[in-house]
Protein backbone atom coordinates (compact mmCIF):
# COMPACT_ATOMS: atom_id res chain seq x y z
CA UNK A 1 0.00 0.00 0.00
CA UNK A 2 1.51 3.37 -0.97
CA UNK A 3 2.23 5.81 1.82
CA UNK A 4 0.08 8.90 1.86
CA UNK A 5 1.93 12.16 1.72
CA UNK A 6 1.41 14.39 4.68
CA UNK A 7 -0.37 17.61 3.69
CA UNK A 8 1.81 20.71 3.72
CA UNK A 9 0.06 23.37 5.84
CA UNK A 10 1.79 26.21 3.99
CA UNK A 11 0.68 24.89 0.61
CA UNK A 12 -2.84 24.50 1.96
CA UNK A 13 -2.83 28.08 3.27
CA UNK A 14 -1.45 29.46 0.00
CA UNK A 15 -4.09 27.54 -1.95
CA UNK A 16 -6.91 28.81 0.29
CA UNK A 17 -5.75 32.41 -0.15
CA UNK A 18 -5.31 32.06 -3.91
CA UNK A 19 -1.58 32.76 -3.65
CA UNK A 20 -0.21 29.33 -4.56
CA UNK A 21 2.10 29.58 -7.57
CA UNK A 22 0.67 27.16 -10.15
CA UNK A 23 4.10 26.71 -11.77
CA UNK A 24 6.78 26.77 -9.03
CA UNK A 25 9.04 24.55 -11.14
CA UNK A 26 9.53 27.46 -13.56
CA UNK A 27 11.23 29.61 -10.91
CA UNK A 28 14.95 29.30 -11.57
CA UNK A 29 16.29 32.25 -9.59
CA UNK A 30 19.33 31.25 -7.57
CA UNK A 31 17.91 32.53 -4.25
CA UNK A 32 15.01 30.10 -4.46
CA UNK A 33 17.45 27.21 -4.52
CA UNK A 34 19.72 28.46 -1.75
CA UNK A 35 17.42 29.19 1.16
CA UNK A 36 14.17 27.75 2.50
CA UNK A 37 13.07 31.35 3.16
CA UNK A 38 12.53 31.76 -0.59
CA UNK A 39 9.59 29.57 -1.58
CA UNK A 40 8.75 29.20 -5.28
CA UNK A 41 5.24 28.10 -4.29
CA UNK A 42 4.55 31.53 -2.70
CA UNK A 43 3.30 33.59 -5.66
CA UNK A 44 3.45 37.06 -4.04
CA UNK A 45 7.02 36.40 -2.88
CA UNK A 46 8.06 35.23 -6.36
CA UNK A 47 6.53 38.32 -7.97
CA UNK A 48 8.13 40.65 -5.43
CA UNK A 49 11.57 39.12 -5.92
CA UNK A 50 11.17 39.32 -9.70
CA UNK A 51 10.40 43.04 -9.47
CA UNK A 52 13.23 43.59 -7.00
CA UNK A 53 15.68 41.90 -9.35
CA UNK A 54 14.82 44.46 -12.03
CA UNK A 55 14.62 47.54 -9.83
CA UNK A 56 17.54 46.88 -7.46
CA UNK A 57 19.83 44.45 -9.29
CA UNK A 58 19.16 46.04 -12.70
CA UNK A 59 18.41 42.72 -14.39
CA UNK A 60 16.63 43.26 -17.75
CA UNK A 61 12.86 42.73 -17.58
CA UNK A 62 12.87 39.91 -20.16
CA UNK A 63 15.56 38.00 -18.25
CA UNK A 64 13.93 38.46 -14.87
CA UNK A 65 10.51 37.45 -16.17
CA UNK A 66 11.92 34.28 -17.72
CA UNK A 67 13.95 33.38 -14.62
CA UNK A 68 10.89 33.72 -12.41
CA UNK A 69 8.55 31.87 -14.80
CA UNK A 70 6.54 34.83 -16.09
CA UNK A 71 6.00 36.71 -19.33
CA UNK A 72 7.02 40.33 -19.79
CA UNK A 73 3.37 41.49 -19.70
CA UNK A 74 2.94 39.62 -16.40
CA UNK A 75 6.02 41.38 -15.04
CA UNK A 76 4.61 44.80 -15.94
CA UNK A 77 1.20 43.91 -14.45
CA UNK A 78 2.86 42.83 -11.18
CA UNK A 79 5.03 45.95 -11.13
CA UNK A 80 1.98 48.19 -11.60
CA UNK A 81 0.08 46.32 -8.87
CA UNK A 82 3.01 46.76 -6.46
CA UNK A 83 3.28 50.46 -7.31
CA UNK A 84 -0.46 51.00 -6.77
CA UNK A 85 -1.00 48.90 -3.69
CA UNK A 86 2.33 48.02 -2.14
CA UNK A 87 2.82 44.40 -1.13
CA UNK A 88 -0.93 44.00 -0.75
CA UNK A 89 -1.19 44.80 -4.45
CA UNK A 90 0.47 41.47 -5.21
CA UNK A 91 -2.32 39.58 -3.46
CA UNK A 92 -5.39 38.44 -5.41
mmCIF file of N, CA and C in Angstrom:
data_model
loop_
_atom_site.group_PDB
_atom_site.id
_atom_site.type_symbol
_atom_site.label_atom_id
_atom_site.label_comp_id
_atom_site.label_asym_id
_atom_site.label_seq_id
_atom_site.Cartn_x
_atom_site.Cartn_y
_atom_site.Cartn_z
ATOM 1 N N UNK A 1 0.847 -1.171 0.000
ATOM 2 C CA UNK A 1 0.000 0.000 0.000
ATOM 3 C C UNK A 1 0.902 1.248 0.000
ATOM 4 N N UNK A 2 0.673 2.164 -0.928
ATOM 5 C CA UNK A 2 1.512 3.365 -0.971
ATOM 6 C C UNK A 2 1.265 4.256 0.244
ATOM 7 N N UNK A 3 2.352 4.898 0.675
ATOM 8 C CA UNK A 3 2.228 5.809 1.816
ATOM 9 C C UNK A 3 1.589 7.111 1.356
ATOM 10 N N UNK A 4 0.725 7.623 2.165
ATOM 11 C CA UNK A 4 0.082 8.901 1.858
ATOM 12 C C UNK A 4 1.017 10.024 2.266
ATOM 13 N N UNK A 5 1.115 11.014 1.399
ATOM 14 C CA UNK A 5 1.933 12.164 1.719
ATOM 15 C C UNK A 5 1.206 13.036 2.721
ATOM 16 N N UNK A 6 1.959 13.514 3.667
ATOM 17 C CA UNK A 6 1.405 14.391 4.679
ATOM 18 C C UNK A 6 1.104 15.748 4.042
ATOM 19 N N UNK A 7 -0.067 16.306 4.285
ATOM 20 C CA UNK A 7 -0.375 17.606 3.693
ATOM 21 C C UNK A 7 0.572 18.690 4.232
ATOM 22 N N UNK A 8 0.938 19.597 3.353
ATOM 23 C CA UNK A 8 1.813 20.705 3.718
ATOM 24 C C UNK A 8 0.919 21.877 4.126
ATOM 25 N N UNK A 9 0.960 22.299 5.400
ATOM 26 C CA UNK A 9 0.062 23.367 5.841
ATOM 27 C C UNK A 9 0.298 24.685 5.106
ATOM 28 N N UNK A 10 1.537 24.964 4.731
ATOM 29 C CA UNK A 10 1.787 26.212 3.994
ATOM 30 C C UNK A 10 1.152 26.158 2.610
ATOM 31 N N UNK A 11 1.296 25.034 1.931
ATOM 32 C CA UNK A 11 0.681 24.887 0.606
ATOM 33 C C UNK A 11 -0.830 25.009 0.722
ATOM 34 N N UNK A 12 -1.393 24.395 1.745
ATOM 35 C CA UNK A 12 -2.844 24.498 1.960
ATOM 36 C C UNK A 12 -3.265 25.945 2.189
ATOM 37 N N UNK A 13 -2.507 26.681 2.995
ATOM 38 C CA UNK A 13 -2.830 28.084 3.275
ATOM 39 C C UNK A 13 -2.696 28.933 2.016
ATOM 40 N N UNK A 14 -1.633 28.707 1.246
ATOM 41 C CA UNK A 14 -1.455 29.461 0.001
ATOM 42 C C UNK A 14 -2.605 29.174 -0.965
ATOM 43 N N UNK A 15 -2.990 27.914 -1.055
ATOM 44 C CA UNK A 15 -4.087 27.535 -1.947
ATOM 45 C C UNK A 15 -5.392 28.205 -1.517
ATOM 46 N N UNK A 16 -5.675 28.197 -0.223
ATOM 47 C CA UNK A 16 -6.910 28.806 0.290
ATOM 48 C C UNK A 16 -6.962 30.305 0.018
ATOM 49 N N UNK A 17 -5.813 30.953 0.057
ATOM 50 C CA UNK A 17 -5.754 32.408 -0.154
ATOM 51 C C UNK A 17 -5.596 32.791 -1.622
ATOM 52 N N UNK A 18 -5.469 31.800 -2.480
ATOM 53 C CA UNK A 18 -5.306 32.062 -3.906
ATOM 54 C C UNK A 18 -3.917 32.562 -4.268
ATOM 55 N N UNK A 19 -2.932 32.272 -3.414
ATOM 56 C CA UNK A 19 -1.575 32.764 -3.649
ATOM 57 C C UNK A 19 -0.580 31.640 -3.926
ATOM 58 N N UNK A 20 -1.070 30.457 -4.236
ATOM 59 C CA UNK A 20 -0.205 29.333 -4.564
ATOM 60 C C UNK A 20 0.252 29.471 -6.014
ATOM 61 N N UNK A 21 1.548 29.480 -6.223
ATOM 62 C CA UNK A 21 2.100 29.576 -7.574
ATOM 63 C C UNK A 21 1.771 28.284 -8.321
ATOM 64 N N UNK A 22 1.039 28.372 -9.431
ATOM 65 C CA UNK A 22 0.669 27.156 -10.146
ATOM 66 C C UNK A 22 1.839 26.505 -10.882
ATOM 67 N N UNK A 23 2.953 27.245 -11.036
ATOM 68 C CA UNK A 23 4.103 26.710 -11.765
ATOM 69 C C UNK A 23 5.413 26.980 -11.013
ATOM 70 N N UNK A 24 5.556 26.488 -9.797
ATOM 71 C CA UNK A 24 6.783 26.767 -9.032
ATOM 72 C C UNK A 24 8.041 26.188 -9.682
ATOM 73 N N UNK A 25 7.880 25.161 -10.484
ATOM 74 C CA UNK A 25 9.041 24.549 -11.137
ATOM 75 C C UNK A 25 9.679 25.472 -12.170
ATOM 76 N N UNK A 26 8.980 26.510 -12.591
ATOM 77 C CA UNK A 26 9.526 27.465 -13.563
ATOM 78 C C UNK A 26 10.435 28.513 -12.922
ATOM 79 N N UNK A 27 10.398 28.626 -11.613
ATOM 80 C CA UNK A 27 11.229 29.611 -10.911
ATOM 81 C C UNK A 27 12.650 29.068 -10.840
ATOM 82 N N UNK A 28 13.568 29.752 -11.519
ATOM 83 C CA UNK A 28 14.952 29.296 -11.572
ATOM 84 C C UNK A 28 15.918 30.288 -10.929
ATOM 85 N N UNK A 29 15.415 31.281 -10.241
ATOM 86 C CA UNK A 29 16.288 32.252 -9.591
ATOM 87 C C UNK A 29 17.118 31.551 -8.520
ATOM 88 N N UNK A 30 18.383 31.920 -8.455
ATOM 89 C CA UNK A 30 19.328 31.251 -7.567
ATOM 90 C C UNK A 30 18.911 31.316 -6.088
ATOM 91 N N UNK A 31 18.323 32.412 -5.656
ATOM 92 C CA UNK A 31 17.912 32.533 -4.248
ATOM 93 C C UNK A 31 16.910 31.456 -3.850
ATOM 94 N N UNK A 32 16.048 31.080 -4.773
ATOM 95 C CA UNK A 32 15.008 30.100 -4.459
ATOM 96 C C UNK A 32 15.560 28.687 -4.321
ATOM 97 N N UNK A 33 16.810 28.497 -4.709
ATOM 98 C CA UNK A 33 17.448 27.209 -4.521
ATOM 99 C C UNK A 33 18.422 27.184 -3.361
ATOM 100 N N UNK A 34 18.711 28.368 -2.797
ATOM 101 C CA UNK A 34 19.720 28.461 -1.748
ATOM 102 C C UNK A 34 19.171 28.519 -0.339
ATOM 103 N N UNK A 35 17.944 28.961 -0.186
ATOM 104 C CA UNK A 35 17.422 29.193 1.156
ATOM 105 C C UNK A 35 15.959 28.773 1.251
ATOM 106 N N UNK A 36 15.579 28.111 2.329
ATOM 107 C CA UNK A 36 14.170 27.755 2.500
ATOM 108 C C UNK A 36 13.267 28.974 2.710
ATOM 109 N N UNK A 37 13.867 30.127 3.015
ATOM 110 C CA UNK A 37 13.071 31.352 3.155
ATOM 111 C C UNK A 37 12.381 31.694 1.842
ATOM 112 N N UNK A 38 13.079 31.458 0.729
ATOM 113 C CA UNK A 38 12.525 31.758 -0.586
ATOM 114 C C UNK A 38 11.766 30.534 -1.072
ATOM 115 N N UNK A 39 10.466 30.692 -1.250
ATOM 116 C CA UNK A 39 9.592 29.571 -1.581
ATOM 117 C C UNK A 39 8.932 29.821 -2.936
ATOM 118 N N UNK A 40 9.296 29.037 -3.925
ATOM 119 C CA UNK A 40 8.754 29.202 -5.276
ATOM 120 C C UNK A 40 7.250 28.949 -5.336
ATOM 121 N N UNK A 41 6.694 28.331 -4.317
ATOM 122 C CA UNK A 41 5.243 28.102 -4.286
ATOM 123 C C UNK A 41 4.475 29.343 -3.832
ATOM 124 N N UNK A 42 5.167 30.314 -3.250
ATOM 125 C CA UNK A 42 4.546 31.530 -2.704
ATOM 126 C C UNK A 42 4.526 32.607 -3.793
ATOM 127 N N UNK A 43 3.410 32.717 -4.497
ATOM 128 C CA UNK A 43 3.300 33.589 -5.659
ATOM 129 C C UNK A 43 3.614 35.059 -5.369
ATOM 130 N N UNK A 44 3.085 35.666 -4.306
ATOM 131 C CA UNK A 44 3.454 37.064 -4.044
ATOM 132 C C UNK A 44 4.958 37.241 -3.802
ATOM 133 N N UNK A 45 5.579 36.302 -3.120
ATOM 134 C CA UNK A 45 7.020 36.397 -2.882
ATOM 135 C C UNK A 45 7.786 36.299 -4.201
ATOM 136 N N UNK A 46 7.395 35.400 -5.068
ATOM 137 C CA UNK A 46 8.059 35.235 -6.356
ATOM 138 C C UNK A 46 7.930 36.523 -7.172
ATOM 139 N N UNK A 47 6.727 37.081 -7.217
ATOM 140 C CA UNK A 47 6.525 38.316 -7.973
ATOM 141 C C UNK A 47 7.344 39.465 -7.388
ATOM 142 N N UNK A 48 7.359 39.585 -6.074
ATOM 143 C CA UNK A 48 8.126 40.653 -5.433
ATOM 144 C C UNK A 48 9.611 40.525 -5.756
ATOM 145 N N UNK A 49 10.144 39.330 -5.644
ATOM 146 C CA UNK A 49 11.568 39.122 -5.918
ATOM 147 C C UNK A 49 11.890 39.375 -7.386
ATOM 148 N N UNK A 50 10.972 39.050 -8.279
ATOM 149 C CA UNK A 50 11.171 39.324 -9.699
ATOM 150 C C UNK A 50 11.275 40.835 -9.932
ATOM 151 N N UNK A 51 10.387 41.577 -9.330
ATOM 152 C CA UNK A 51 10.397 43.037 -9.470
ATOM 153 C C UNK A 51 11.655 43.618 -8.835
ATOM 154 N N UNK A 52 12.033 43.105 -7.678
ATOM 155 C CA UNK A 52 13.226 43.594 -7.001
ATOM 156 C C UNK A 52 14.478 43.341 -7.844
ATOM 157 N N UNK A 53 14.532 42.203 -8.498
ATOM 158 C CA UNK A 53 15.680 41.901 -9.354
ATOM 159 C C UNK A 53 15.867 42.980 -10.426
ATOM 160 N N UNK A 54 14.753 43.436 -10.984
ATOM 161 C CA UNK A 54 14.819 44.456 -12.029
ATOM 162 C C UNK A 54 15.162 45.810 -11.427
ATOM 163 N N UNK A 55 14.459 46.200 -10.375
ATOM 164 C CA UNK A 55 14.624 47.541 -9.826
ATOM 165 C C UNK A 55 15.918 47.729 -9.047
ATOM 166 N N UNK A 56 16.356 46.736 -8.312
ATOM 167 C CA UNK A 56 17.542 46.877 -7.459
ATOM 168 C C UNK A 56 18.786 46.316 -8.140
ATOM 169 N N UNK A 57 18.660 45.118 -8.695
ATOM 170 C CA UNK A 57 19.826 44.455 -9.293
ATOM 171 C C UNK A 57 20.019 44.817 -10.758
ATOM 172 N N UNK A 58 19.071 45.559 -11.316
ATOM 173 C CA UNK A 58 19.158 46.039 -12.704
ATOM 174 C C UNK A 58 19.226 44.912 -13.739
ATOM 175 N N UNK A 59 18.536 43.814 -13.434
ATOM 176 C CA UNK A 59 18.414 42.719 -14.394
ATOM 177 C C UNK A 59 17.386 43.153 -15.441
ATOM 178 N N UNK A 60 17.622 42.896 -16.723
ATOM 179 C CA UNK A 60 16.630 43.256 -17.748
ATOM 180 C C UNK A 60 15.287 42.555 -17.494
ATOM 181 N N UNK A 61 14.213 43.245 -17.828
ATOM 182 C CA UNK A 61 12.863 42.726 -17.584
ATOM 183 C C UNK A 61 12.674 41.355 -18.219
ATOM 184 N N UNK A 62 13.076 41.194 -19.471
ATOM 185 C CA UNK A 62 12.866 39.913 -20.155
ATOM 186 C C UNK A 62 13.585 38.777 -19.425
ATOM 187 N N UNK A 63 14.804 39.027 -18.969
ATOM 188 C CA UNK A 63 15.559 38.001 -18.254
ATOM 189 C C UNK A 63 14.951 37.663 -16.911
ATOM 190 N N UNK A 64 14.540 38.693 -16.181
ATOM 191 C CA UNK A 64 13.927 38.457 -14.869
ATOM 192 C C UNK A 64 12.614 37.698 -15.026
ATOM 193 N N UNK A 65 11.794 38.126 -15.968
ATOM 194 C CA UNK A 65 10.508 37.455 -16.171
ATOM 195 C C UNK A 65 10.725 35.970 -16.482
ATOM 196 N N UNK A 66 11.661 35.673 -17.365
ATOM 197 C CA UNK A 66 11.925 34.278 -17.722
ATOM 198 C C UNK A 66 12.447 33.482 -16.528
ATOM 199 N N UNK A 67 13.366 34.068 -15.766
ATOM 200 C CA UNK A 67 13.953 33.382 -14.619
ATOM 201 C C UNK A 67 12.917 33.071 -13.540
ATOM 202 N N UNK A 68 11.911 33.915 -13.433
ATOM 203 C CA UNK A 68 10.886 33.717 -12.408
ATOM 204 C C UNK A 68 9.630 33.027 -12.952
ATOM 205 N N UNK A 69 9.661 32.642 -14.232
ATOM 206 C CA UNK A 69 8.554 31.868 -14.800
ATOM 207 C C UNK A 69 7.375 32.688 -15.265
ATOM 208 N N UNK A 70 7.614 33.944 -15.646
ATOM 209 C CA UNK A 70 6.540 34.831 -16.094
ATOM 210 C C UNK A 70 6.828 35.385 -17.480
ATOM 211 N N UNK A 71 5.834 35.983 -18.068
ATOM 212 C CA UNK A 71 6.001 36.708 -19.328
ATOM 213 C C UNK A 71 6.311 38.166 -19.008
ATOM 214 N N UNK A 72 6.776 38.896 -20.002
ATOM 215 C CA UNK A 72 7.024 40.326 -19.794
ATOM 216 C C UNK A 72 5.739 41.061 -19.421
ATOM 217 N N UNK A 73 4.600 40.809 -20.109
ATOM 218 C CA UNK A 73 3.373 41.491 -19.698
ATOM 219 C C UNK A 73 2.992 41.190 -18.241
ATOM 220 N N UNK A 74 3.233 39.962 -17.799
ATOM 221 C CA UNK A 74 2.941 39.621 -16.402
ATOM 222 C C UNK A 74 3.851 40.386 -15.451
ATOM 223 N N UNK A 75 5.107 40.577 -15.851
ATOM 224 C CA UNK A 75 6.015 41.384 -15.037
ATOM 225 C C UNK A 75 5.455 42.791 -14.875
ATOM 226 N N UNK A 76 5.086 43.416 -15.998
ATOM 227 C CA UNK A 76 4.605 44.800 -15.938
ATOM 228 C C UNK A 76 3.305 44.916 -15.144
ATOM 229 N N UNK A 77 2.440 43.906 -15.231
ATOM 230 C CA UNK A 77 1.201 43.911 -14.446
ATOM 231 C C UNK A 77 1.522 43.820 -12.955
ATOM 232 N N UNK A 78 2.468 42.965 -12.589
ATOM 233 C CA UNK A 78 2.859 42.828 -11.177
ATOM 234 C C UNK A 78 3.521 44.114 -10.686
ATOM 235 N N UNK A 79 4.368 44.707 -11.505
ATOM 236 C CA UNK A 79 5.033 45.952 -11.126
ATOM 237 C C UNK A 79 4.010 47.064 -10.885
ATOM 238 N N UNK A 80 3.025 47.169 -11.764
ATOM 239 C CA UNK A 80 1.975 48.187 -11.602
ATOM 240 C C UNK A 80 1.158 47.925 -10.336
ATOM 241 N N UNK A 81 0.849 46.672 -10.075
ATOM 242 C CA UNK A 81 0.080 46.317 -8.873
ATOM 243 C C UNK A 81 0.866 46.673 -7.615
ATOM 244 N N UNK A 82 2.166 46.417 -7.612
ATOM 245 C CA UNK A 82 3.009 46.755 -6.465
ATOM 246 C C UNK A 82 3.092 48.269 -6.280
ATOM 247 N N UNK A 83 3.217 48.991 -7.374
ATOM 248 C CA UNK A 83 3.281 50.456 -7.306
ATOM 249 C C UNK A 83 1.982 51.032 -6.758
ATOM 250 N N UNK A 84 0.863 50.509 -7.211
ATOM 251 C CA UNK A 84 -0.457 51.005 -6.770
ATOM 252 C C UNK A 84 -0.770 50.637 -5.329
ATOM 253 N N UNK A 85 -0.497 49.377 -4.970
ATOM 254 C CA UNK A 85 -1.002 48.896 -3.688
ATOM 255 C C UNK A 85 0.034 48.376 -2.716
ATOM 256 N N UNK A 86 1.317 48.574 -3.011
ATOM 257 C CA UNK A 86 2.333 48.017 -2.136
ATOM 258 C C UNK A 86 2.278 46.497 -2.174
ATOM 259 N N UNK A 87 2.819 45.876 -1.144
ATOM 260 C CA UNK A 87 2.821 44.404 -1.126
ATOM 261 C C UNK A 87 1.421 43.819 -1.231
ATOM 262 N N UNK A 88 0.454 44.492 -0.657
ATOM 263 C CA UNK A 88 -0.934 44.002 -0.753
ATOM 264 C C UNK A 88 -1.416 43.977 -2.190
ATOM 265 N N UNK A 89 -0.820 44.796 -3.041
ATOM 266 C CA UNK A 89 -1.190 44.801 -4.455
ATOM 267 C C UNK A 89 -0.828 43.512 -5.163
ATOM 268 N N UNK A 90 0.096 42.748 -4.607
ATOM 269 C CA UNK A 90 0.474 41.470 -5.215
ATOM 270 C C UNK A 90 -0.441 40.326 -4.803
ATOM 271 N N UNK A 91 -1.358 40.597 -3.896
ATOM 272 C CA UNK A 91 -2.321 39.585 -3.457
ATOM 273 C C UNK A 91 -3.534 39.605 -4.384
ATOM 274 N N UNK A 92 -4.195 38.463 -4.545
ATOM 275 C CA UNK A 92 -5.389 38.440 -5.408
ATOM 276 C C UNK A 92 -6.531 39.264 -4.823
#
